[in-house]
Short mmCIF file of C-alpha atoms in Angstrom, two decimals:
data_model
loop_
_atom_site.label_atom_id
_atom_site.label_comp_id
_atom_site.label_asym_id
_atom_site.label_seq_id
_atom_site.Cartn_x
_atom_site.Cartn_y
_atom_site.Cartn_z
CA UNK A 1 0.00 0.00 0.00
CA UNK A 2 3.06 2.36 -0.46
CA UNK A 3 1.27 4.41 -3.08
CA UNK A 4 -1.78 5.44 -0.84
CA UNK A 5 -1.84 8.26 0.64
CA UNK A 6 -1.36 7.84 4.29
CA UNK A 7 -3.19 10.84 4.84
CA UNK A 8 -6.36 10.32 3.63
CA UNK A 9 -6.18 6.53 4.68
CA UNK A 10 -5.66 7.54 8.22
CA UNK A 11 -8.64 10.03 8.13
CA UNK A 12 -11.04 7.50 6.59
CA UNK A 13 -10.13 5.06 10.13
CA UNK A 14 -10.60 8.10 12.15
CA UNK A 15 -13.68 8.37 11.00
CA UNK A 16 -14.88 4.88 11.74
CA UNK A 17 -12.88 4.95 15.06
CA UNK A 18 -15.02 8.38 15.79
CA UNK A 19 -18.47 6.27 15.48
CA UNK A 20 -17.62 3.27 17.06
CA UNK A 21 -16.34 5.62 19.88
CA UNK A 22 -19.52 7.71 19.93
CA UNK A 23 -21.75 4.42 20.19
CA UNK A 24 -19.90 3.02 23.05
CA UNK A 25 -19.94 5.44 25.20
CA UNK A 26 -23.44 7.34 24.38
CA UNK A 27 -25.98 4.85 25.95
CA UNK A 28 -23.85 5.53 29.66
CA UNK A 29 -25.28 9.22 29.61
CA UNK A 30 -28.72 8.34 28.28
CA UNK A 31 -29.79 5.24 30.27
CA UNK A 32 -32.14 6.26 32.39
CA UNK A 33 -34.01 7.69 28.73
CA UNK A 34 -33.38 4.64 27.46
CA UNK A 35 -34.74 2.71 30.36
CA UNK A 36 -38.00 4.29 30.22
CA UNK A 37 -38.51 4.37 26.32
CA UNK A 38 -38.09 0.89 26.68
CA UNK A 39 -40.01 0.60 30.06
CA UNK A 40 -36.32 -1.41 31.48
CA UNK A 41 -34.87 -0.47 34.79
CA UNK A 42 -31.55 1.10 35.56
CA UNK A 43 -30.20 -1.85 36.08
CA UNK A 44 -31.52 -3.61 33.19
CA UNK A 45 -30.76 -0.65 31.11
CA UNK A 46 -27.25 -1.35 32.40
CA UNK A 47 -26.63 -4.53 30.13
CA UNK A 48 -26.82 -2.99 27.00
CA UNK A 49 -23.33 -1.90 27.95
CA UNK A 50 -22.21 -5.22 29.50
CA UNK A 51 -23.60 -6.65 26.27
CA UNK A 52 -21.93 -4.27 23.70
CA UNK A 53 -18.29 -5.24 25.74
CA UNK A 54 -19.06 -8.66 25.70
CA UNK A 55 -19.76 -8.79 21.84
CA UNK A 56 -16.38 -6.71 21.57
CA UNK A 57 -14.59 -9.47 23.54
CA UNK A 58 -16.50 -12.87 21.52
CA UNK A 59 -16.75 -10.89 18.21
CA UNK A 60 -13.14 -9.47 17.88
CA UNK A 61 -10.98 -13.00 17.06
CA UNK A 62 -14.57 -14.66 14.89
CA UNK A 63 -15.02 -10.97 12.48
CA UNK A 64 -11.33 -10.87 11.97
CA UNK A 65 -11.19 -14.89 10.91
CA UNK A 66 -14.23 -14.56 8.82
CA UNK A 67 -13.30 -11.32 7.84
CA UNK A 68 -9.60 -11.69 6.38
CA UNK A 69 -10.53 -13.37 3.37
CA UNK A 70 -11.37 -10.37 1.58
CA UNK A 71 -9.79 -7.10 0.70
CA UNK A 72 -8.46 -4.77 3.41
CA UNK A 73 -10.91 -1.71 1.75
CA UNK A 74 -13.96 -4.80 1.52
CA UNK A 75 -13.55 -5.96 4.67
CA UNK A 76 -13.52 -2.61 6.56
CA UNK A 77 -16.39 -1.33 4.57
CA UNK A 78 -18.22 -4.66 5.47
CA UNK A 79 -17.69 -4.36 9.29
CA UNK A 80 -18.92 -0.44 8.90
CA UNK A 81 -21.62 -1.98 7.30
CA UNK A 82 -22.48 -4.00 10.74
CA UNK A 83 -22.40 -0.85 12.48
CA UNK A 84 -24.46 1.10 10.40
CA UNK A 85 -27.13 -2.29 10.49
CA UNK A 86 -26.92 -2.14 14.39
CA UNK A 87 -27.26 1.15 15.04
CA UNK A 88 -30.18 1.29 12.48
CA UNK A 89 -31.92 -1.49 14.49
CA UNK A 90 -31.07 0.31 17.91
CA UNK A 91 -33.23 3.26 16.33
CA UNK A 92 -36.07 1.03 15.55
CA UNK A 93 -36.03 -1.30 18.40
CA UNK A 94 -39.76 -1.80 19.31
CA UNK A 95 -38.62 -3.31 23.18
CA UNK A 96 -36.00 -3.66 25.34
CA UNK A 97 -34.68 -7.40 24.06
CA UNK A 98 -34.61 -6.20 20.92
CA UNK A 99 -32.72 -3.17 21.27
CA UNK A 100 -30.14 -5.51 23.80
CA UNK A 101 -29.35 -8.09 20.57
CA UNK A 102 -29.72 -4.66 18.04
CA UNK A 103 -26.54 -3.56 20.90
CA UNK A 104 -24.56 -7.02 20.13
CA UNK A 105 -24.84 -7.01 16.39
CA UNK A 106 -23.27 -3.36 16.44
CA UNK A 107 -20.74 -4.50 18.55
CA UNK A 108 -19.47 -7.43 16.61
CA UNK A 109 -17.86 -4.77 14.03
CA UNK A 110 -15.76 -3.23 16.42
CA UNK A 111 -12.49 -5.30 17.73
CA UNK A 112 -12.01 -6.48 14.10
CA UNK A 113 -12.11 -2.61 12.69
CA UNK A 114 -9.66 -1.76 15.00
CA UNK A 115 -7.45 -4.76 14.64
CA UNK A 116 -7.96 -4.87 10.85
CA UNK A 117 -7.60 -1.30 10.79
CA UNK A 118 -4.52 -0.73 13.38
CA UNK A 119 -2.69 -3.35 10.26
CA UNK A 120 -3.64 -1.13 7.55
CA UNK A 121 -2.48 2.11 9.31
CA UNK A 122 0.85 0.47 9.92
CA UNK A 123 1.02 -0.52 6.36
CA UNK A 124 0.70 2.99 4.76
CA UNK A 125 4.05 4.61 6.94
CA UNK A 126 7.16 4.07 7.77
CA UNK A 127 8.30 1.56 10.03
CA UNK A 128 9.76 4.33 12.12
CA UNK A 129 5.97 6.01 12.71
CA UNK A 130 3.73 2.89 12.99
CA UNK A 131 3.06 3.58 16.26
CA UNK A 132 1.65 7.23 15.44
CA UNK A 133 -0.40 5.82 12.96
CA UNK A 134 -1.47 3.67 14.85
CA UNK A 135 -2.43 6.57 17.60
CA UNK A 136 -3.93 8.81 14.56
CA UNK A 137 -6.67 5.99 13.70
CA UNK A 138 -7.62 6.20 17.84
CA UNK A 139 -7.53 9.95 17.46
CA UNK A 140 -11.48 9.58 15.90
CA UNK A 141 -12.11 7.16 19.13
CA UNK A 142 -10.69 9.92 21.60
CA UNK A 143 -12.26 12.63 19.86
CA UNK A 144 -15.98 11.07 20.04
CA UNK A 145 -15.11 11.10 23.73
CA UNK A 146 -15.03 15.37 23.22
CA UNK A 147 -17.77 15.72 20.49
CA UNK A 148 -19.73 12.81 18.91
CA UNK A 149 -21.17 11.27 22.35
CA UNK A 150 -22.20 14.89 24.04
CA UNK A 151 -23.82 15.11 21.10
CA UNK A 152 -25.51 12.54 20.97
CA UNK A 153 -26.18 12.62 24.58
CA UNK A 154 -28.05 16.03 23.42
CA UNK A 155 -29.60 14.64 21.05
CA UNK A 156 -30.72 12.06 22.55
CA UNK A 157 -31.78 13.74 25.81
CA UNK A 158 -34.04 16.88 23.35
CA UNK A 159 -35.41 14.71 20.54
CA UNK A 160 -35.19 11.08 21.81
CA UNK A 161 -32.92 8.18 22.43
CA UNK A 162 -33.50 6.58 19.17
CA UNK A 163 -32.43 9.80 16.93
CA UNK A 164 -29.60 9.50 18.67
CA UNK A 165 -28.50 5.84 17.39
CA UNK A 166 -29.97 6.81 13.96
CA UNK A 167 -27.57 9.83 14.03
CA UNK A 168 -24.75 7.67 14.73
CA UNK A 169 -25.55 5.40 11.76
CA UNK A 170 -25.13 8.26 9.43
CA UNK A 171 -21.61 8.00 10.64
CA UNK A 172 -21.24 5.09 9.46
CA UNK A 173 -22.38 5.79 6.01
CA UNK A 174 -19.74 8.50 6.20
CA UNK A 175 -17.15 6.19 6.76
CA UNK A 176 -17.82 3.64 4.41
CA UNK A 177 -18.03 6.68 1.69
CA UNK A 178 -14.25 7.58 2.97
CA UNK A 179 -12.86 4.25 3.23
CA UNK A 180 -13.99 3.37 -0.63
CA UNK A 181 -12.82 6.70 -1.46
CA UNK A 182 -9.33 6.00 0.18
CA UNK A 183 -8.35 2.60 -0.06
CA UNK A 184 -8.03 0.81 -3.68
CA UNK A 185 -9.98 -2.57 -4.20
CA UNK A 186 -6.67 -4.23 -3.71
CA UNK A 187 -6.48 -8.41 -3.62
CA UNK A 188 -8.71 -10.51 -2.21
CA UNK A 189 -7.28 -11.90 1.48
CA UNK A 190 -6.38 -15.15 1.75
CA UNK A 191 -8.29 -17.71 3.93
CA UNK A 192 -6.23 -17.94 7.34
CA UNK A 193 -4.89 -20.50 8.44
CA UNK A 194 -6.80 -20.81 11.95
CA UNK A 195 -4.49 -22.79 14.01
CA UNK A 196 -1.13 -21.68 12.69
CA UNK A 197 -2.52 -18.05 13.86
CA UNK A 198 -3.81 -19.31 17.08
CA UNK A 199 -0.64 -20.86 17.89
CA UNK A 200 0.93 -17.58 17.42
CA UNK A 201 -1.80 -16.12 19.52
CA UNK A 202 -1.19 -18.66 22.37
CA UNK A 203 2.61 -17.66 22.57
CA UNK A 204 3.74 -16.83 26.02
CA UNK A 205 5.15 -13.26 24.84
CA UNK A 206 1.96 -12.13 23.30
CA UNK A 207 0.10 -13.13 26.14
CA UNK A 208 1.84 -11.60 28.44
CA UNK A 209 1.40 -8.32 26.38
CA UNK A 210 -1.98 -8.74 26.39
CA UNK A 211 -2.57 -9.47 29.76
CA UNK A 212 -0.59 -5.99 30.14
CA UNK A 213 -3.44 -4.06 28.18
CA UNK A 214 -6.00 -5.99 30.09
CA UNK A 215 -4.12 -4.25 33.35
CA UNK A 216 -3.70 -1.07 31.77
CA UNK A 217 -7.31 -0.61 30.49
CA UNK A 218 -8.56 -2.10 33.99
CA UNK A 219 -6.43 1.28 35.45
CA UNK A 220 -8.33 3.13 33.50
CA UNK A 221 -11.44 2.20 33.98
CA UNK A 222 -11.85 1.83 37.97
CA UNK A 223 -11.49 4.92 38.22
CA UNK A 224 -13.28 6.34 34.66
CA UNK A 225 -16.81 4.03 35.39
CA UNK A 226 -17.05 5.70 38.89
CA UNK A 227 -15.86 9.24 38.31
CA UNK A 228 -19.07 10.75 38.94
CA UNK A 229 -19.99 9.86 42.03
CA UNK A 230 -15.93 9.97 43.13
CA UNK A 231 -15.94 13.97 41.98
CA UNK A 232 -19.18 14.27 44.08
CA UNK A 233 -18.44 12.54 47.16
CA UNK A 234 -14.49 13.64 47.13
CA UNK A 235 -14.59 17.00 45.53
CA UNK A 236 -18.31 18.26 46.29
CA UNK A 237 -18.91 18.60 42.41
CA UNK A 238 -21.97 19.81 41.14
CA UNK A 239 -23.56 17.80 37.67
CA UNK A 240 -21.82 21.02 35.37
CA UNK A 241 -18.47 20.57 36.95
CA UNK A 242 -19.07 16.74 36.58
CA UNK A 243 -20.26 17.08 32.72
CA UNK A 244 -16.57 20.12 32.50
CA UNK A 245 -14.41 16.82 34.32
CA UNK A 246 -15.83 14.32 31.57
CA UNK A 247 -14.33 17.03 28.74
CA UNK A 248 -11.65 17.47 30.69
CA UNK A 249 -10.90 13.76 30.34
CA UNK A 250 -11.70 13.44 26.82
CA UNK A 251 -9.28 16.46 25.92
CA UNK A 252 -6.60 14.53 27.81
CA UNK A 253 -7.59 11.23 25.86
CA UNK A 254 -6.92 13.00 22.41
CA UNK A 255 -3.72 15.02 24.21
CA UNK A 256 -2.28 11.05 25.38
CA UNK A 257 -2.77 9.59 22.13
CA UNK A 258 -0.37 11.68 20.36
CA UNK A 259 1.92 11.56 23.27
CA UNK A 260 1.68 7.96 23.41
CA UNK A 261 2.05 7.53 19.58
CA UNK A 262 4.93 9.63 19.60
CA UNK A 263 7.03 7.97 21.93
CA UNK A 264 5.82 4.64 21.11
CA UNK A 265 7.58 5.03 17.55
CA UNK A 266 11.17 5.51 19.99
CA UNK A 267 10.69 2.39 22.13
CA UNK A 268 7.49 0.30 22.89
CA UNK A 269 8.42 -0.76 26.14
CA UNK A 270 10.26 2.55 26.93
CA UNK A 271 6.71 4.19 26.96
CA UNK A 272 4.58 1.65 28.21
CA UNK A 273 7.16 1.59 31.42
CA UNK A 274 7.20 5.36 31.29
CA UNK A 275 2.80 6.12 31.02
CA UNK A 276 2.00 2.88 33.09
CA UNK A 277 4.62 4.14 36.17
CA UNK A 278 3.21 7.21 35.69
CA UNK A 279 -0.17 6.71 35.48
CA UNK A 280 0.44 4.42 38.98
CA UNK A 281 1.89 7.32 40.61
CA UNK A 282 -0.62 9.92 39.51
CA UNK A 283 -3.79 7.27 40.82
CA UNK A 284 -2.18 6.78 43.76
CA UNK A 285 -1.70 10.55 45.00
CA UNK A 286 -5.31 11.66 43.31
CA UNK A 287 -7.28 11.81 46.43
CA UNK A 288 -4.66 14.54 48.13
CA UNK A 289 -5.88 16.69 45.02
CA UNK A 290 -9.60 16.10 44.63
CA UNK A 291 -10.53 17.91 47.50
CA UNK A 292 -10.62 21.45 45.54
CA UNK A 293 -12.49 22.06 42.01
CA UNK A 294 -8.64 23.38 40.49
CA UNK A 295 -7.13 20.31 42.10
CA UNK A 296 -9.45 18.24 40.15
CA UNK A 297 -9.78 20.14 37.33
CA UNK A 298 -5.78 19.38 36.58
CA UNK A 299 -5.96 16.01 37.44
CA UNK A 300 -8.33 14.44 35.89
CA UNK A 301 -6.68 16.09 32.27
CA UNK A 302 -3.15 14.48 33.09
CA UNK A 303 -4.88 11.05 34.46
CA UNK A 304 -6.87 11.39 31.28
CA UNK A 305 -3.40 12.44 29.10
CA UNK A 306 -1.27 9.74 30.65
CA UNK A 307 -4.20 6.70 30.71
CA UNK A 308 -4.92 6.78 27.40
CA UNK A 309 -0.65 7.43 26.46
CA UNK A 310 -0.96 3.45 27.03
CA UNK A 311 -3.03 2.61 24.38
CA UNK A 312 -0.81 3.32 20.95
CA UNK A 313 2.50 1.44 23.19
CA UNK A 314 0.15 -1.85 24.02
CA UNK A 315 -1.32 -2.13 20.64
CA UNK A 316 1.87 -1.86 19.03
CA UNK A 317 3.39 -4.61 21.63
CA UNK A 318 0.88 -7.23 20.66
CA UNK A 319 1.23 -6.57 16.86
CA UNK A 320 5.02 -6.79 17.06
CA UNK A 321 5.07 -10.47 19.73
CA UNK A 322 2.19 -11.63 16.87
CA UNK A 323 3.93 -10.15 13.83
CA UNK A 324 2.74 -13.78 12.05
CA UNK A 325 -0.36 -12.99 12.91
CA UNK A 326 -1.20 -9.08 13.58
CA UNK A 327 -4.44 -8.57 12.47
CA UNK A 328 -5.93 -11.38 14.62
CA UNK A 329 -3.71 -10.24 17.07
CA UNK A 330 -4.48 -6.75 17.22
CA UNK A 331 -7.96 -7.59 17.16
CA UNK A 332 -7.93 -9.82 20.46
CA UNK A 333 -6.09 -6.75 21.83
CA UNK A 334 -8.77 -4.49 21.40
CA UNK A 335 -11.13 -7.58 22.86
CA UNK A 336 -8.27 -7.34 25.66
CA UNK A 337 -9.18 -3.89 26.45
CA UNK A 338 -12.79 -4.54 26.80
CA UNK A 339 -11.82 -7.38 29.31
CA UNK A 340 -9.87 -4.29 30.95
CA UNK A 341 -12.66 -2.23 31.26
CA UNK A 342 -14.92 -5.17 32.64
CA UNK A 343 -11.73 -5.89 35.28
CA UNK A 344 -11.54 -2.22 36.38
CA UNK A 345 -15.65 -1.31 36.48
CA UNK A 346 -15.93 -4.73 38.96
CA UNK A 347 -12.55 -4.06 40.82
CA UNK A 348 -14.17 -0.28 41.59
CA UNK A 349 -17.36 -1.58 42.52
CA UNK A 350 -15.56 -4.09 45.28
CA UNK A 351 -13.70 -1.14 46.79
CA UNK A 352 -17.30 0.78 47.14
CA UNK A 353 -19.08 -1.85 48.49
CA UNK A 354 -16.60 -2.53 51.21
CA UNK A 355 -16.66 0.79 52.40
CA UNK A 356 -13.43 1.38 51.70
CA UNK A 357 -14.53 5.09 50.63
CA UNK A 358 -14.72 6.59 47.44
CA UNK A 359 -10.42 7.83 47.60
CA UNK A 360 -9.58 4.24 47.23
CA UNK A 361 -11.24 3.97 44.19
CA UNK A 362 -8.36 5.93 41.68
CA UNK A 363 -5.64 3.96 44.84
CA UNK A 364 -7.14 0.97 43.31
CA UNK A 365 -6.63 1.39 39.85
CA UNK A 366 -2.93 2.49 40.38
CA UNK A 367 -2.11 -0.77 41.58
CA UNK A 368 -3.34 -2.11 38.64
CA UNK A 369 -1.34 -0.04 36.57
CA UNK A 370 1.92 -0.68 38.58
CA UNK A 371 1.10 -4.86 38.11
CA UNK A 372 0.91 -3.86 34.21
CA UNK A 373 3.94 -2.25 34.52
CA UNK A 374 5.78 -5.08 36.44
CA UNK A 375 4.29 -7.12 33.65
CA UNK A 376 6.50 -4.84 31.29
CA UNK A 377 9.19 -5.29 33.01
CA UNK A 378 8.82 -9.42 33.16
CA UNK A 379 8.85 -10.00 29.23
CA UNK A 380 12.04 -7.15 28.82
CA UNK A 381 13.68 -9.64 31.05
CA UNK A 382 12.04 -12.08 28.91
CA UNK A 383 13.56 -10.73 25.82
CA UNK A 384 16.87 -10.14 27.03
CA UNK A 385 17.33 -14.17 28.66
CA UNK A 386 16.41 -14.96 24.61
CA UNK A 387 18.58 -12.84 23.52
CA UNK A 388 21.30 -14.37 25.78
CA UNK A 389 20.73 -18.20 24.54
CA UNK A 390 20.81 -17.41 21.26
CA UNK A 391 23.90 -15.76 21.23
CA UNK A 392 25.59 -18.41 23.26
#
């Protein structure tokens, strides 16, 4: 793909990284909406979320598989097409079990877009700025975090949940229209070779880099699935300095990315030691600084900065231990994260529910960052015993 241009390729992933971002994340502000149009509690409500993470996790390795057999430029369009199909159904879902398996189709696009796309954006740069392009394809996912799901949340809250999924299909048109318009038809995949690229999967090195982004994401999200009610009980916030702190966060999402990208391109493991040791430290000294509104202003930007710095570092370790095998690989990853999130949501609810007050909760999820970053640590060792045997 050296005669793309790397530009416009990137842009057309950012695109479909900026709607699968902005239908994550939009049902969390609109649930209780979406729990009476649908007459569901709370609760209830609740496992459209659990159900879209699950699909990620089940759906990521099976889409890829089924998916690789055709053209880069089909298959992406193909999985966009999902998306657009799901979020379509969400619109029109006539009851609540309806719109919870309208939630799993639309899910069942995402790990392989990512993992299929995070190949492609390698492809189209240098070797020396994978990792950036990498990072640039997640810019559209950070960004939805700052635009397309307050959006939608508005639209959503003034017109009506269902306007807002239909919005978010027309996304997807868009990016199918960008990706045809970018990519060339190119040759048709070939049919992997299933257990040759599960036997790369099942490699102790790319498992233990995964399990690292399963710690990483789990970081970020004991402390990201509770932030409301940890701003309100630790820093007295009101719902518009709550709504400022979830901007806040998504600006330092975008701000990481870069950073992570960037630094990822001089040494993978160099930046995951360097944003996982810092995001530890930062988690663990967050409750002396959420007492005032400044205090928390600042730190939820550089937890949001440094937690999502991670991301381009961890993606790019699992593609480079799976290098037979990167797109299935990359698309576990992603799969990986959504484990993460699952990890850190249940590991913040434990430290509520034993009392352990609500300062515990970002404590918490710096321990799990430091265990990802011993993790690190463990297969550099790793690398550097093979790199002693073979030269002896």
């Amino acid at each position: 793909m050296s005669t793309l241009s790397p530009k416009r390729v990137l842009f057309a992933l950012a695109i479909g990284a900026f709607g699968i971002g902005t239908t994550e994340f939009t049902p969390m502000g609109l649930l209780p909406v979406i729990a009476e149009g649908v007459d569901a509690s709370i609760p209830s409500a609740g496992m459209l979320i659990t159900a879209y993470a699950i699909g990620v996790m089940v759906g990521a390795p099976i889409m890829t598989l089924l998916f690789s057999r055709f053209g880069k430029r089909a298959a992406l369009m193909m999985l966009m097409g999902i998306f657009t199909v799901g979020n379509l159904l969400s619109a029109l879902a006539p009851d609540y079990y309806t719109l919870l398996a309208s939630r799993l189709i639309t899910s069942l696009n995402h790990g392989a877009f990512f993992g299929l796309g995070a190949v492609v954006a390698a492809s189209v740069v240098p070797k020396d700025k994978q990792a950036s392009a990498v990072a640039t394809m997640f810019m559209g996912l950070t960004i939805a975090n700052i635009g397309g799901v307050p959006a939608a949340t508005w639209l959503g809250q003034q017109v009506g949940w269902r306007m807002a999924f239909a919005g978010t299909a027309v996304l997807g048109l868009l990016a199918i229209a960008a990706l045809w318009l970018a990519l060339p038809k190119g040759e048709r995949g070939q049919v992997p070779h299933v257990r040759k690229e599960l036997a790369v999967i099942a490699r102790p090195s790319v498992l233990l880099a995964m399990a690292t982004t399963v710690l990483g994401a789990g970081a970020m999200f004991t402390l990201y699935t509770y932030v409301a009610p940890v701003l309100a009980e630790l820093t007295g916030a009101s719902d518009a300095f709550i709504t400022l702190g979830l901007v806040l966060i998504g600006v330092g999402f975008t701000l990481g990315n870069s950073l992570g990208g960037k630094l990822a391109d001089w040494s993978l493991d160099g930046a995951a030691r360097i944003f996982l040791g810092a995001l530890a430290v930062i988690m663990l000294l967050m409750p002396l600084v959420l007492g005032s509104h400044i205090g928390a202003a600042i730190a939820l930007l550089v937890w949001g900065m440094f937690t999502f710095a991670v991301v381009p570092p961890l993606q790019m370790r699992v593609m480079t231990a799976a290098i037979e095998a990167p797109g299935l690989a990359s698309s576990i990853n992603v799969g990986a994260f959504n484990l993460g999130n699952a990890l850190g949501a249940a590991l913040g609810g434990a430290v509520i529910s034993l009392d352990l007050g609500y300062g515990a909760v970002p404590m918490a999820g710096g321990g799990l960052a430091a265990a990802g970053l011993l993790l690190v640590w463990l297969g550099g060792r790793g690398k550097v015993a093979k790199q002693v045997a073979s030269s002896v």
